[in-house]
Amino acid sequence: MQTSTFGLDLPDYPWEAMAPYLERAKQHAGGVVNLSIGTPVDPTPKLVQDALRSAADAPGYPTVHGTKAVREAVVEWFARRRGVEGLDEQAVMPTVGSKELVAWLPFFLGLGPGDVVVRPRVAYPTYDIGARLAGAEAIPADSLDELDAPTRARVRLVWLNSPGNPTGAVRTAEAMRAVVDDARSVGAVVASDECYAELGWGEWDVQRGGSAVPSVLDPRVSGGDFTRLLSVYSLSKQSNLAGYRAAFVAGAPELMPNLVNSRKHAGMIVPFPVQEAMRVALGDQAHVDAQKDLYRGRRERLVPALEAFGLTISHSEAGLYLWCTAGEDTWATVGRLAERGIVVGPGVFYGDDGAGFVRVALTGTDERVDAAVDRLTAY
């Protein structure tokens, strides 16, 4: 009898390689400071918890497209925080976190063998996984100008990620418009992963007089036309809702009905209490600003400490990470920091161009960040 092999042929989850470094860091007398993964550590805002509780009596099935109320909250948020006018609530859909949307979008767009998905040269690995799940080909490039003519002709989806993970780089509206115009010239969809947009620093720190990070739906980028443009956003970072899996996608009114229909068949539904929590969170800016203040303070303490340790910080204009290099092999830096009880993310997890870099997250408690600062500056 012939036996079959079951399961998907996907690479091992990269973070398993960190196990020995985590163990080494745990041996430090002061305990481990884990700054490797960007998972929120501060409490979920009380008003959001209260909204979840108040919607807990939810015996019926929620809708895939989301309630009209949550979609209207998204539209209002885009206008108020992202400078996007004219978005129709029908062109909005909640998603089960943003990662599942990133992983499954190529498949739901109908991509397959022969199609090309372009993603940033240094990028979150799930862009590649999404292409692989659809049978398409993922190619790293920061501009379609990097591709030869035959490859360019096969591009069906272009991922933008601004602010970027892991680099924290921000694309200006003009730079984003150039990508959009290029993608439109070949008939491709542009999906922009924007989940760190509220966490700009320096010139992008709105609370300190800076400019707002632009969205792909911004009129300076889109020209007022949302066709084939999708903005992907998550409340995990701005509102400490990673455990809620609360996110949404908006734009491309000609594509949204098919995406909604496909997700109905797949049963990809955000629970109604979570939709209510999203609605409330999107309407309150005070908790977002308060959380950003915490991250700003941690960032301002970590930057000089990392530099004192001998690291150079690259980009990192926004987001929850500091993208650093010591001019040596990535794993050498990871190991040296682990000896001091500090765990960071290896840059090699984010593509070949991440070699030599490490990603340091701001997602430690104040006490743990201060412990890291003491260890780095003592060095």
Coordinates of C-alpha atoms in Angstrom, one line a residue:
M1 CA 0.0 0.0 0.0
Q2 CA 1.3 3.4 -0.9
T3 CA 1.5 5.8 2.0
S4 CA 1.0 9.5 1.6
T5 CA 2.7 12.3 3.5
F6 CA 0.3 14.8 5.1
G7 CA 0.9 18.4 6.1
L8 CA 2.2 21.6 4.5
D9 CA 5.8 21.9 3.4
L10 CA 6.7 25.1 5.2
P11 CA 10.0 26.1 6.8
D12 CA 10.5 25.5 10.6
Y13 CA 9.3 28.5 12.6
P14 CA 12.5 30.5 12.9
W15 CA 12.2 31.5 16.6
E16 CA 12.9 27.9 17.7
A17 CA 16.6 28.7 16.9
M18 CA 16.6 31.2 19.8
A19 CA 16.1 28.5 22.5
P20 CA 19.8 28.1 23.5
Y21 CA 20.3 31.9 23.7
L22 CA 17.2 32.3 25.8
E23 CA 18.5 29.6 28.1
R24 CA 21.9 31.4 28.3
A25 CA 20.2 34.7 29.2
K26 CA 18.1 33.0 31.9
Q27 CA 21.3 32.2 33.8
H28 CA 22.0 35.8 34.5
A29 CA 21.7 36.6 38.2
G30 CA 19.3 39.5 37.5
G31 CA 17.0 37.4 35.4
V32 CA 16.3 37.5 31.7
V33 CA 15.3 40.7 29.8
N34 CA 13.5 39.4 26.8
L35 CA 13.4 42.2 24.1
S36 CA 13.2 39.7 21.2
I37 CA 9.5 39.7 20.4
G38 CA 7.2 42.7 20.1
T39 CA 4.4 41.4 22.3
P40 CA 2.7 44.1 24.5
V41 CA 3.4 43.8 28.2
D42 CA 1.3 46.7 29.5
P43 CA -2.4 46.3 30.5
T44 CA -5.2 46.4 28.0
P45 CA -7.0 49.7 28.6
K46 CA -9.9 49.5 31.0
L47 CA -12.4 51.1 28.6
V48 CA -11.6 48.3 26.0
Q49 CA -12.0 45.6 28.6
D50 CA -15.3 47.1 29.7
A51 CA -16.5 47.1 26.1
L52 CA -15.6 43.4 25.7
R53 CA -17.5 42.6 28.9
S54 CA -20.5 44.5 27.9
A55 CA -20.7 42.6 24.6
A56 CA -20.1 39.2 26.2
D57 CA -23.7 38.1 25.7
A58 CA -23.3 37.1 22.1
P59 CA -25.2 33.9 21.3
G60 CA -25.5 34.4 17.6
Y61 CA -22.9 34.2 14.8
P62 CA -21.1 37.5 14.1
T63 CA -20.8 38.7 10.5
V64 CA -17.5 38.3 8.5
H65 CA -17.9 41.8 7.1
G66 CA -18.2 43.2 10.6
T67 CA -20.9 45.3 12.2
K68 CA -21.8 48.5 10.5
A69 CA -20.8 50.2 13.8
V70 CA -17.2 48.9 13.7
R71 CA -16.8 49.6 10.0
E72 CA -18.0 53.2 10.6
A73 CA -15.5 53.5 13.5
V74 CA -12.7 52.4 11.1
V75 CA -13.8 55.0 8.5
E76 CA -13.9 57.8 11.2
W77 CA -10.4 56.7 12.5
F78 CA -8.9 56.8 9.0
A79 CA -10.3 60.4 8.5
R80 CA -9.2 61.6 12.0
R81 CA -5.8 59.9 12.3
R82 CA -4.6 59.0 8.8
G83 CA -5.9 61.9 6.6
V84 CA -8.0 59.6 4.5
E85 CA -11.4 60.9 3.3
G86 CA -14.0 59.3 1.2
L87 CA -13.6 55.7 2.5
D88 CA -16.9 53.8 2.3
E89 CA -17.7 51.6 5.3
Q90 CA -18.5 48.8 2.8
A91 CA -14.8 48.8 1.9
V92 CA -13.8 47.8 5.4
M93 CA -13.5 44.4 7.0
P94 CA -12.3 43.2 10.5
T95 CA -9.7 40.4 10.5
V96 CA -8.5 37.9 13.0
G97 CA -5.4 39.9 13.7
S98 CA -3.3 41.2 10.8
K99 CA -1.0 38.2 10.5
E100 CA -3.7 35.9 9.2
L101 CA -4.6 38.5 6.6
V102 CA -1.0 38.8 5.6
A103 CA -0.6 35.0 5.3
W104 CA -3.8 34.4 3.4
L105 CA -4.3 37.5 1.2
P106 CA -2.4 36.1 -1.9
F107 CA -4.6 33.0 -1.7
F108 CA -7.8 35.0 -1.4
L109 CA -6.7 37.2 -4.3
G110 CA -6.5 34.1 -6.4
L111 CA -2.8 34.1 -6.9
G112 CA -1.0 30.9 -7.9
P113 CA 1.9 29.4 -9.8
G114 CA 3.6 31.9 -12.0
D115 CA 2.4 34.9 -10.1
V116 CA 4.9 37.1 -8.2
V117 CA 4.5 38.7 -4.8
V118 CA 7.0 41.5 -4.1
R119 CA 7.9 42.2 -0.5
P120 CA 10.5 44.5 1.2
R121 CA 14.1 43.3 1.1
V122 CA 14.2 43.2 4.9
A123 CA 10.8 42.0 6.0
Y124 CA 8.4 40.1 8.3
P125 CA 8.7 36.4 7.2
T126 CA 4.9 36.0 6.8
Y127 CA 4.9 37.8 3.5
D128 CA 6.9 34.9 2.0
I129 CA 4.7 32.3 3.7
G130 CA 1.6 33.9 2.2
A131 CA 3.0 33.6 -1.3
R132 CA 4.0 30.0 -0.6
L133 CA 0.6 29.1 0.7
A134 CA -0.9 30.3 -2.6
G135 CA 1.7 28.6 -4.8
A136 CA 3.1 32.0 -5.9
E137 CA 6.7 33.2 -5.9
A138 CA 7.9 35.8 -3.3
I139 CA 10.6 38.1 -4.5
P140 CA 12.4 40.7 -2.2
A141 CA 12.6 44.1 -3.7
D142 CA 12.1 47.7 -2.4
S143 CA 11.1 48.9 -5.9
L144 CA 9.8 47.3 -9.0
D145 CA 12.7 48.9 -10.8
E146 CA 14.9 46.1 -9.3
L147 CA 13.1 43.5 -11.3
D148 CA 13.8 42.4 -14.9
A149 CA 11.0 42.9 -17.4
P150 CA 9.8 39.2 -17.5
T151 CA 9.5 39.2 -13.7
R152 CA 7.9 42.6 -13.5
A153 CA 5.2 41.4 -15.9
R154 CA 4.3 38.6 -13.5
V155 CA 3.8 40.8 -10.4
R156 CA 0.3 40.5 -9.0
L157 CA 0.8 41.8 -5.4
V158 CA 3.2 44.3 -3.9
W159 CA 3.6 44.5 -0.1
L160 CA 4.5 47.8 1.5
N161 CA 5.4 47.8 5.2
S162 CA 5.7 51.3 6.6
P163 CA 6.6 51.8 9.4
G164 CA 8.7 48.6 8.7
N165 CA 9.2 45.6 10.8
P166 CA 12.0 45.0 11.7
T167 CA 13.8 48.2 10.5
G168 CA 11.4 50.9 11.7
A169 CA 11.8 52.7 8.3
V170 CA 9.1 55.1 7.2
R171 CA 8.3 55.7 3.6
T172 CA 7.2 59.2 2.7
A173 CA 4.0 59.8 0.8
E174 CA 6.1 60.5 -2.4
A175 CA 8.0 57.2 -2.0
M176 CA 4.8 55.3 -1.5
R177 CA 3.1 57.0 -4.5
A178 CA 6.0 55.9 -6.7
V179 CA 5.4 52.2 -5.7
V180 CA 1.7 52.6 -6.2
D181 CA 2.1 54.1 -9.7
D182 CA 4.6 51.3 -10.6
A183 CA 2.2 48.6 -9.4
R184 CA -0.7 50.1 -11.2
S185 CA 1.3 50.1 -14.4
V186 CA 1.4 46.3 -14.3
G187 CA -2.1 45.8 -12.9
A188 CA -0.9 44.7 -9.4
V189 CA -2.6 45.1 -6.0
V190 CA -0.7 47.1 -3.4
A191 CA -1.2 45.9 0.2
S192 CA 0.3 48.2 2.9
D193 CA 0.9 46.7 6.3
E194 CA 0.7 49.8 8.5
C195 CA 0.2 48.5 12.1
Y196 CA 3.0 50.7 13.6
A197 CA 1.6 53.9 12.2
E198 CA 0.7 55.5 15.5
L199 CA 4.2 54.9 16.9
G200 CA 6.3 57.4 15.0
W201 CA 9.4 59.0 16.5
G202 CA 11.3 62.2 15.8
E203 CA 10.0 63.8 12.6
W204 CA 7.1 61.3 12.6
D205 CA 6.1 61.8 16.3
V206 CA 2.7 63.6 16.0
Q207 CA 2.5 64.2 19.7
R208 CA 5.8 66.1 19.6
G209 CA 4.9 68.2 16.6
G210 CA 6.0 65.8 13.8
S211 CA 4.1 64.6 10.8
A212 CA 1.7 61.6 10.7
V213 CA 3.0 58.5 9.0
P214 CA 1.2 58.3 5.6
S215 CA -1.2 55.5 4.6
V216 CA -1.4 53.9 1.2
L217 CA -5.0 55.4 1.2
D218 CA -3.7 58.9 1.8
P219 CA -4.7 61.1 -1.1
R220 CA -1.1 62.1 -1.7
V221 CA -0.4 58.4 -2.3
S222 CA -3.7 57.1 -3.8
G223 CA -4.7 60.2 -5.7
G224 CA -8.1 59.7 -4.2
D225 CA -8.6 56.3 -6.0
F226 CA -8.6 53.3 -3.7
T227 CA -8.7 50.8 -6.6
R228 CA -6.4 47.8 -5.9
L229 CA -5.1 49.5 -2.7
L230 CA -5.5 47.8 0.7
S231 CA -4.4 49.2 4.0
V232 CA -3.9 46.6 6.7
Y233 CA -3.9 47.7 10.4
S234 CA -3.8 46.1 13.8
L235 CA -4.8 47.3 17.3
S236 CA -2.3 45.0 18.9
K237 CA 0.4 47.6 19.2
Q238 CA -1.4 50.9 19.7
S239 CA -4.0 49.5 22.2
N240 CA -2.4 46.4 23.7
L241 CA -4.9 44.1 22.0
A242 CA -2.6 41.4 20.8
G243 CA -4.6 38.8 22.8
Y244 CA -7.8 40.0 21.2
R245 CA -6.7 39.4 17.6
A246 CA -8.2 42.7 16.5
A247 CA -7.4 44.1 13.1
F248 CA -8.9 45.3 9.9
V249 CA -8.3 45.7 6.2
A250 CA -9.7 48.7 4.2
G251 CA -9.7 50.0 0.6
A252 CA -10.1 48.4 -2.8
P253 CA -13.9 48.6 -3.1
E254 CA -13.8 46.4 -6.2
L255 CA -12.0 43.6 -4.3
M256 CA -13.7 43.7 -0.9
P257 CA -16.9 41.9 -1.8
N258 CA -14.9 38.9 -3.1
L259 CA -12.7 38.9 -0.1
V260 CA -15.7 39.0 2.2
N261 CA -17.4 36.2 0.3
S262 CA -14.3 34.0 0.4
R263 CA -13.8 34.5 4.1
K264 CA -17.4 33.6 4.7
H265 CA -16.7 30.3 3.1
A266 CA -13.6 29.9 5.2
G267 CA -15.3 30.9 8.5
M268 CA -12.7 33.7 9.2
I269 CA -14.8 35.7 11.6
V270 CA -13.8 38.2 14.3
P271 CA -16.0 37.5 17.4
F272 CA -18.7 40.1 18.1
P273 CA -17.3 41.1 21.6
V274 CA -13.9 41.8 19.9
Q275 CA -15.6 43.9 17.2
E276 CA -17.2 45.9 20.0
A277 CA -13.8 46.3 21.8
M278 CA -12.3 47.5 18.5
R279 CA -15.0 50.0 18.0
V280 CA -14.4 51.5 21.4
A281 CA -10.6 51.5 21.1
L282 CA -10.7 53.2 17.7
G283 CA -12.8 56.0 19.2
D284 CA -10.4 56.8 22.0
Q285 CA -7.1 58.5 21.4
A286 CA -6.2 59.1 25.1
H287 CA -5.1 55.5 25.8
V288 CA -3.1 55.4 22.5
D289 CA -1.2 58.5 23.5
A290 CA -0.6 57.2 27.0
Q291 CA 0.8 53.9 25.8
K292 CA 3.0 55.7 23.3
D293 CA 4.4 57.8 26.1
L294 CA 5.5 54.6 27.8
Y295 CA 7.2 53.3 24.7
R296 CA 8.8 56.7 24.1
G297 CA 10.4 56.7 27.5
R298 CA 11.7 53.1 27.1
R299 CA 13.1 54.0 23.7
E300 CA 14.8 57.2 25.0
R301 CA 16.5 55.0 27.7
L302 CA 17.5 52.2 25.4
V303 CA 19.0 54.1 22.6
P304 CA 22.0 55.6 24.4
A305 CA 22.5 52.3 26.3
L306 CA 22.7 50.3 23.1
E307 CA 25.1 52.8 21.6
A308 CA 27.2 52.6 24.8
F309 CA 27.4 48.9 24.2
G310 CA 28.8 49.5 20.7
L311 CA 25.7 49.2 18.6
T312 CA 24.8 51.5 15.7
I313 CA 21.1 52.1 15.3
S314 CA 19.8 52.2 11.7
H315 CA 16.4 53.6 10.6
S316 CA 14.1 53.0 13.6
E317 CA 12.1 56.1 12.9
A318 CA 8.9 54.5 14.0
G319 CA 7.5 51.3 15.5
L320 CA 8.4 49.1 18.5
Y321 CA 11.9 48.2 17.5
L322 CA 15.5 49.4 17.3
W323 CA 17.4 48.0 14.3
C324 CA 21.0 47.7 15.4
T325 CA 24.4 46.4 14.2
A326 CA 27.8 45.9 15.8
G327 CA 29.4 45.3 12.4
E328 CA 29.7 41.6 13.2
D329 CA 27.9 38.4 12.6
T330 CA 24.3 38.5 13.8
W331 CA 24.6 35.5 16.1
A332 CA 27.8 36.9 17.7
T333 CA 25.8 40.0 18.8
V334 CA 22.9 37.8 19.9
G335 CA 25.3 35.8 22.0
R336 CA 27.1 38.7 23.6
L337 CA 23.8 40.2 24.7
A338 CA 22.5 36.9 26.0
E339 CA 25.6 36.7 28.2
R340 CA 24.2 39.9 29.8
G341 CA 20.8 38.3 30.2
I342 CA 19.3 40.2 27.3
V343 CA 17.5 38.4 24.4
V344 CA 17.0 40.2 21.1
G345 CA 15.8 39.2 17.6
P346 CA 18.3 38.0 15.0
G347 CA 18.2 40.2 11.9
V348 CA 18.8 37.1 9.7
F349 CA 15.2 36.1 10.4
Y350 CA 14.1 38.9 8.2
G351 CA 15.9 38.1 5.0
D352 CA 19.5 38.1 3.6
D353 CA 19.7 41.8 4.0
G354 CA 19.2 41.5 7.7
A355 CA 22.6 39.8 8.2
G356 CA 24.7 41.5 10.8
F357 CA 21.7 43.2 12.5
V358 CA 19.6 42.5 15.6
R359 CA 16.1 43.8 16.4
V360 CA 15.6 45.2 19.9
A361 CA 12.0 45.5 21.0
L362 CA 10.6 48.3 23.3
T363 CA 8.2 45.8 24.7
G364 CA 9.7 45.2 28.1
T365 CA 8.3 46.6 31.4
D366 CA 9.9 49.7 32.7
E367 CA 11.7 47.6 35.3
R368 CA 13.1 45.1 32.7
V369 CA 14.1 47.9 30.4
D370 CA 15.9 49.7 33.2
A371 CA 17.7 46.4 34.0
A372 CA 18.8 46.1 30.4
V373 CA 20.1 49.7 30.4
D374 CA 22.1 49.0 33.6
R375 CA 23.7 45.9 32.0
L376 CA 24.4 47.6 28.7
T377 CA 26.0 50.7 30.2
A378 CA 28.0 48.7 32.7
Y379 CA 29.7 47.0 29.8

